[in-house]
Amino acid sequence: MSHLAVLLAVLCVGAAAVVATGQLTDDFYDGCCPQAEGIVRARVSAAMKAEARMGASLLRLHFHDCFVNGCDGSILLDGSDSEKLAAPNMNSARGFEVVDAIKADLEKACPGVVSCADILALAAKYGMLLSGGPDYDVLLGRRDGLVANQTGANSNLPGPFDPTSQIVKKFRDVGLNTTDVVVLSGGHTIGRARCALFSRRLSNFSATSSVDPTLDSSLASSLQTLCSGGDGNQTAALDAQSADVFDNHYFQNLLSQKGLLSSDQGLFSSADGIAATKALVQAYSVNSQRFFCDFGRSMVKMGSISPLTGSAGQIRSNCRAVNR
């Protein structure tokens, strides 16, 4: 280990002691890697200039990480039990190369200091912020997990076919509430989804309806054209009004039956949604400031799901593999 790495590690010992009880802090790297956030922001900005969609992809990586084993960077691990191979992530989770580039920059600047789990939290913030979303203080001090959990990824992650009641349960299982369900679903104001995730709404939907009756007919027609004859990997914007802009159009879309995924539209149109989430969808559709404020709060809550702190886990030098 270089003299620089030793010095930086010593500087972080005090910060690590603060989070030994699981309490993350917004100033964790101020003494041992003050340039950390700037490094992450620069790499995310460059990636989004090359592909605006990357902001949404990085946001989703953090979400999918936290719901499995807690926010420990386990989604980044390669191997036979990799969470990348789970059904919700296969051919879907993306942005790993951006995380690799961020990690490489951080290892040059502050070797052995910034965890991959914290990189995901910061990259999600800047992916959303640089798309026009709200600013908020990211709590830091997570350490990296030692194992992936493919089974957990298959069972714990909320899915595009889940009814609202099941999504609410999966959120409650990790300590989040119904408000968090609606707020964090609003992250679908940016990004895209594959036809395979919504095509069942477009034909043979039920015995009485060919097309999902909660899907706007003109949107259904355009999606049928997009997905017809393909392999299911064609993509459509989750928010056709402003695909790469973080705003409250997602909620406005639900009011006009233009939610792309059935899990999204269900928040407004299903029986479960009408009982539990519809009122909040309506509130956010007319009050973007409230949505932005609540989104930052819910991101902090989600980012605090079962973090490894103190001496637990490790700081991976390569986010794809545990240190040997």
Coordinates of C-alpha atoms in Angstrom, one line a residue:
M1 CA 0.0 0.0 0.0
S2 CA 1.4 3.4 -1.0
H3 CA 2.1 6.2 1.6
L4 CA -0.9 8.1 0.1
A5 CA -3.2 5.2 0.6
V6 CA -2.1 4.8 4.2
L7 CA -2.6 8.5 4.9
L8 CA -6.0 8.6 3.3
A9 CA -7.1 5.4 5.2
V10 CA -5.9 7.0 8.5
L11 CA -7.9 10.2 7.7
C12 CA -11.0 8.1 7.2
V13 CA -10.7 6.2 10.4
G14 CA -12.4 8.9 12.4
A15 CA -15.2 9.1 9.9
A16 CA -15.6 5.3 10.0
A17 CA -15.8 5.4 13.8
V18 CA -18.8 7.8 13.5
V19 CA -20.7 5.4 11.2
A20 CA -19.7 2.2 13.2
T21 CA -23.2 2.1 14.6
G22 CA -24.8 2.4 11.1
Q23 CA -25.2 6.1 11.0
L24 CA -24.2 7.5 7.6
T25 CA -23.0 11.1 7.3
D26 CA -23.0 13.7 4.5
D27 CA -19.4 14.7 5.3
F28 CA -17.8 11.2 5.5
Y29 CA -15.2 11.9 2.8
D30 CA -14.5 15.6 3.6
G31 CA -11.2 14.8 5.3
C32 CA -10.0 11.8 3.4
C33 CA -11.3 12.4 -0.2
P34 CA -12.8 15.8 -0.5
Q35 CA -12.8 15.6 -4.3
A36 CA -14.9 12.4 -4.4
E37 CA -18.2 14.0 -5.3
G38 CA -16.6 16.2 -8.0
I39 CA -15.0 13.1 -9.5
V40 CA -18.3 11.2 -9.6
R41 CA -20.2 14.2 -11.0
A42 CA -17.7 14.7 -13.8
R43 CA -17.8 11.1 -14.9
V44 CA -21.6 11.0 -14.8
S45 CA -21.9 14.3 -16.7
A46 CA -19.6 12.9 -19.4
A47 CA -21.6 9.7 -19.7
M48 CA -24.8 11.6 -20.0
K49 CA -23.5 13.8 -22.7
A50 CA -22.8 10.7 -24.7
E51 CA -26.1 9.2 -23.8
A52 CA -28.8 11.1 -21.8
R53 CA -30.5 7.9 -20.8
M54 CA -27.5 7.0 -18.6
G55 CA -28.8 9.2 -15.8
A56 CA -31.8 6.9 -15.4
S57 CA -29.7 3.8 -15.7
L58 CA -27.5 4.9 -12.8
L59 CA -30.5 5.8 -10.7
R60 CA -31.9 2.3 -11.3
L61 CA -28.6 0.6 -10.3
H62 CA -28.7 2.2 -6.9
F63 CA -32.3 1.2 -6.5
H64 CA -31.7 -2.4 -7.5
D65 CA -28.6 -2.5 -5.2
C66 CA -30.4 -1.3 -2.1
F67 CA -33.3 -3.8 -2.3
V68 CA -31.0 -6.8 -2.3
N69 CA -28.7 -7.2 0.7
G70 CA -29.0 -3.5 1.5
C71 CA -27.0 -0.8 -0.1
D72 CA -23.7 -2.7 -0.3
G73 CA -22.7 -2.6 -4.0
S74 CA -23.5 -6.3 -4.4
I75 CA -25.2 -5.6 -7.8
L76 CA -21.8 -4.8 -9.2
L77 CA -20.2 -8.2 -8.5
D78 CA -19.5 -10.6 -11.3
G79 CA -19.7 -14.3 -10.9
S80 CA -22.1 -17.3 -11.1
D81 CA -24.3 -15.8 -8.4
S82 CA -24.2 -12.3 -9.8
E83 CA -27.3 -10.2 -9.4
K84 CA -26.7 -9.0 -12.9
L85 CA -27.9 -12.5 -14.0
A86 CA -31.2 -12.2 -12.1
A87 CA -34.3 -11.8 -14.2
P88 CA -35.0 -8.2 -13.2
N89 CA -31.4 -7.2 -14.2
M90 CA -30.6 -9.4 -17.2
N91 CA -30.3 -7.4 -20.4
S92 CA -31.7 -4.5 -18.4
A93 CA -29.4 -3.2 -15.7
R94 CA -26.7 -1.0 -17.3
G95 CA -24.1 1.7 -16.4
F96 CA -21.5 -0.7 -15.1
E97 CA -18.8 0.7 -17.3
V98 CA -19.5 4.2 -15.9
V99 CA -19.1 2.9 -12.4
D100 CA -15.8 1.2 -13.4
A101 CA -14.6 4.6 -14.8
I102 CA -15.6 6.4 -11.6
K103 CA -13.9 3.8 -9.4
A104 CA -10.7 4.0 -11.5
D105 CA -10.6 7.8 -11.1
L106 CA -11.2 7.6 -7.4
E107 CA -8.6 4.9 -6.9
K108 CA -6.0 7.3 -8.5
A109 CA -7.1 10.2 -6.3
C110 CA -7.9 8.5 -3.1
P111 CA -6.8 4.8 -3.2
G112 CA -8.7 2.4 -1.0
V113 CA -11.1 5.0 0.4
V114 CA -14.4 5.4 -1.5
S115 CA -16.7 2.3 -1.6
C116 CA -18.5 1.1 -4.6
A117 CA -21.7 1.3 -2.7
D118 CA -21.2 5.0 -2.1
I119 CA -20.3 5.4 -5.8
L120 CA -23.7 4.1 -6.7
A121 CA -25.4 6.5 -4.3
L122 CA -23.6 9.5 -5.6
A123 CA -23.9 8.4 -9.3
A124 CA -27.7 8.1 -8.8
K125 CA -27.9 11.6 -7.3
Y126 CA -26.0 13.2 -10.2
G127 CA -27.8 11.1 -12.8
M128 CA -31.0 12.5 -11.5
L129 CA -29.7 16.0 -10.8
L130 CA -28.1 16.5 -14.2
S131 CA -31.5 15.4 -15.7
G132 CA -33.1 18.4 -14.0
G133 CA -34.0 16.8 -10.7
P134 CA -33.7 18.0 -7.2
D135 CA -30.4 18.4 -5.2
Y136 CA -30.1 16.6 -1.9
D137 CA -27.3 15.6 0.5
V138 CA -26.2 12.0 0.0
L139 CA -25.3 10.2 3.2
L140 CA -22.1 8.3 2.9
G141 CA -19.9 5.9 4.7
R142 CA -21.2 2.6 3.3
R143 CA -18.8 -0.3 2.8
D144 CA -18.9 -3.0 0.1
G145 CA -20.5 -6.4 0.6
L146 CA -18.6 -9.6 0.0
V147 CA -21.3 -11.7 -1.7
A148 CA -24.0 -11.2 -4.4
N149 CA -27.5 -12.6 -3.9
Q150 CA -29.1 -13.6 -7.2
T151 CA -32.0 -15.3 -5.5
G152 CA -32.7 -12.2 -3.5
A153 CA -32.6 -10.1 -6.7
N154 CA -35.2 -12.4 -8.3
S155 CA -37.5 -12.3 -5.3
N156 CA -37.1 -8.9 -3.6
L157 CA -37.1 -6.4 -6.4
P158 CA -40.4 -4.7 -7.3
G159 CA -41.3 -5.8 -10.8
P160 CA -43.2 -4.2 -13.8
F161 CA -45.9 -6.9 -13.5
D162 CA -46.4 -6.7 -9.8
P163 CA -49.7 -5.4 -8.5
T164 CA -49.6 -2.3 -6.3
S165 CA -50.2 -4.3 -3.1
Q166 CA -47.2 -6.5 -3.8
I167 CA -45.0 -3.5 -4.6
V168 CA -46.1 -1.9 -1.3
K169 CA -45.2 -5.1 0.6
K170 CA -41.7 -5.3 -1.0
F171 CA -41.1 -1.7 0.0
R172 CA -42.3 -2.3 3.6
D173 CA -40.0 -5.4 3.8
V174 CA -37.0 -3.0 3.5
G175 CA -38.4 -0.3 5.8
L176 CA -40.0 2.0 3.2
N177 CA -43.6 3.1 3.2
T178 CA -46.4 3.8 0.7
T179 CA -45.3 7.4 0.2
D180 CA -41.9 6.1 -0.8
V181 CA -43.5 3.7 -3.3
V182 CA -45.2 6.6 -5.1
V183 CA -42.2 9.0 -4.8
L184 CA -39.6 6.6 -6.0
S185 CA -41.8 5.3 -8.8
G186 CA -41.6 8.9 -10.0
G187 CA -38.1 8.1 -11.0
H188 CA -39.6 6.6 -14.1
T189 CA -39.9 10.2 -15.4
I190 CA -36.6 9.4 -17.0
G191 CA -35.4 6.3 -18.8
R192 CA -36.7 3.6 -21.1
A193 CA -38.3 0.2 -20.9
R194 CA -38.1 -2.8 -23.2
C195 CA -41.2 -4.1 -25.0
A196 CA -40.9 -7.4 -23.1
L197 CA -41.9 -5.4 -20.0
F198 CA -45.2 -4.0 -21.3
S199 CA -46.2 -5.9 -24.4
R200 CA -48.7 -8.1 -22.6
R201 CA -50.8 -4.9 -22.2
L202 CA -51.0 -4.6 -26.0
S203 CA -52.8 -7.8 -27.1
N204 CA -54.7 -10.7 -25.6
F205 CA -54.8 -8.9 -22.4
S206 CA -57.9 -10.6 -21.0
A207 CA -61.0 -12.5 -22.1
T208 CA -62.9 -9.3 -22.5
S209 CA -60.3 -6.9 -23.7
S210 CA -57.5 -7.3 -26.3
V211 CA -55.7 -4.2 -25.0
D212 CA -55.3 -3.2 -21.3
P213 CA -58.3 -0.9 -20.8
T214 CA -56.2 1.4 -18.5
L215 CA -53.8 2.1 -21.4
D216 CA -54.5 5.1 -23.6
S217 CA -55.7 3.9 -27.0
S218 CA -53.4 6.1 -29.0
L219 CA -50.4 5.2 -26.9
A220 CA -51.3 1.5 -27.2
S221 CA -51.4 1.8 -31.0
S222 CA -48.0 3.4 -31.2
L223 CA -46.5 0.8 -28.9
Q224 CA -48.0 -2.0 -30.9
T225 CA -46.2 -0.6 -34.0
L226 CA -43.0 -0.3 -32.1
C227 CA -43.0 -3.8 -30.6
S228 CA -44.6 -5.7 -33.5
G229 CA -42.3 -8.4 -34.9
G230 CA -39.4 -7.6 -32.6
D231 CA -37.6 -9.7 -30.0
G232 CA -38.9 -7.7 -27.1
N233 CA -35.8 -5.6 -26.7
Q234 CA -37.0 -2.5 -28.5
T235 CA -37.4 0.3 -26.0
A236 CA -39.9 3.1 -25.4
A237 CA -39.6 6.1 -23.1
L238 CA -41.2 5.7 -19.7
D239 CA -42.3 9.3 -20.0
A240 CA -42.9 10.2 -23.6
Q241 CA -43.5 13.8 -22.8
S242 CA -40.0 14.4 -21.6
A243 CA -38.0 11.2 -21.8
D244 CA -34.7 12.6 -20.4
V245 CA -36.0 15.4 -18.2
F246 CA -36.6 14.8 -14.5
D247 CA -40.0 16.4 -13.8
N248 CA -43.5 15.5 -12.6
H249 CA -44.9 14.5 -16.0
Y250 CA -44.8 10.8 -15.0
F251 CA -47.7 11.5 -12.6
Q252 CA -49.6 13.6 -15.2
N253 CA -49.2 10.6 -17.5
L254 CA -50.9 8.3 -15.1
L255 CA -53.9 10.6 -14.8
S256 CA -54.3 10.3 -18.6
Q257 CA -53.7 6.5 -18.7
K258 CA -50.3 6.9 -20.3
G259 CA -48.2 5.0 -17.8
L260 CA -46.0 2.6 -19.8
L261 CA -45.7 -0.2 -17.3
S262 CA -48.7 -1.8 -15.7
S263 CA -47.0 -1.4 -12.3
D264 CA -46.9 2.4 -12.9
Q265 CA -50.5 2.8 -14.2
G266 CA -51.7 0.6 -11.3
L267 CA -50.7 3.3 -8.8
F268 CA -53.6 5.3 -10.2
S269 CA -56.0 2.9 -11.9
S270 CA -56.0 -0.4 -10.0
A271 CA -58.3 -1.1 -7.1
D272 CA -55.2 -1.3 -4.8
G273 CA -53.9 1.9 -6.2
I274 CA -57.2 3.7 -5.8
A275 CA -57.2 2.7 -2.2
A276 CA -53.6 3.4 -1.3
T277 CA -51.7 5.6 -3.8
K278 CA -54.0 7.4 -6.2
A279 CA -54.4 10.5 -4.0
L280 CA -50.6 11.0 -3.8
V281 CA -50.2 10.5 -7.6
Q282 CA -52.8 13.3 -8.1
A283 CA -51.0 15.5 -5.6
Y284 CA -47.6 15.2 -7.3
S285 CA -49.2 15.7 -10.7
V286 CA -50.0 19.3 -9.8
N287 CA -47.1 20.1 -7.4
S288 CA -43.7 19.4 -8.8
Q289 CA -42.0 21.1 -5.8
R290 CA -43.6 18.7 -3.4
F291 CA -42.5 15.8 -5.6
F292 CA -38.9 17.0 -5.7
C293 CA -38.7 17.6 -2.0
D294 CA -40.2 14.2 -1.2
F295 CA -38.0 12.5 -3.8
G296 CA -34.8 13.6 -2.1
R297 CA -36.1 12.4 1.3
S298 CA -37.1 9.0 -0.1
M299 CA -33.7 8.6 -1.8
V300 CA -31.9 9.2 1.5
K301 CA -34.2 6.7 3.2
M302 CA -33.6 4.1 0.5
G303 CA -29.9 4.7 0.5
S304 CA -29.9 3.9 4.2
I305 CA -31.3 0.4 3.9
S306 CA -29.0 -2.0 5.9
P307 CA -25.6 -0.4 5.0
L308 CA -22.4 -2.0 6.0
T309 CA -20.3 0.4 8.1
G310 CA -17.4 0.5 10.5
S311 CA -15.3 -2.7 9.9
A312 CA -18.0 -4.7 8.2
G313 CA -17.4 -5.6 4.5
Q314 CA -14.5 -3.9 2.7
I315 CA -13.6 -1.1 0.3
R316 CA -13.3 -3.0 -3.1
S317 CA -10.5 -1.9 -5.3
N318 CA -12.5 -3.3 -8.3
C319 CA -16.2 -3.0 -8.0
R320 CA -16.7 -6.2 -9.9
A321 CA -14.9 -8.4 -7.5
V322 CA -14.1 -8.7 -3.8
N323 CA -10.5 -8.0 -2.7
R324 CA -8.2 -11.0 -2.5

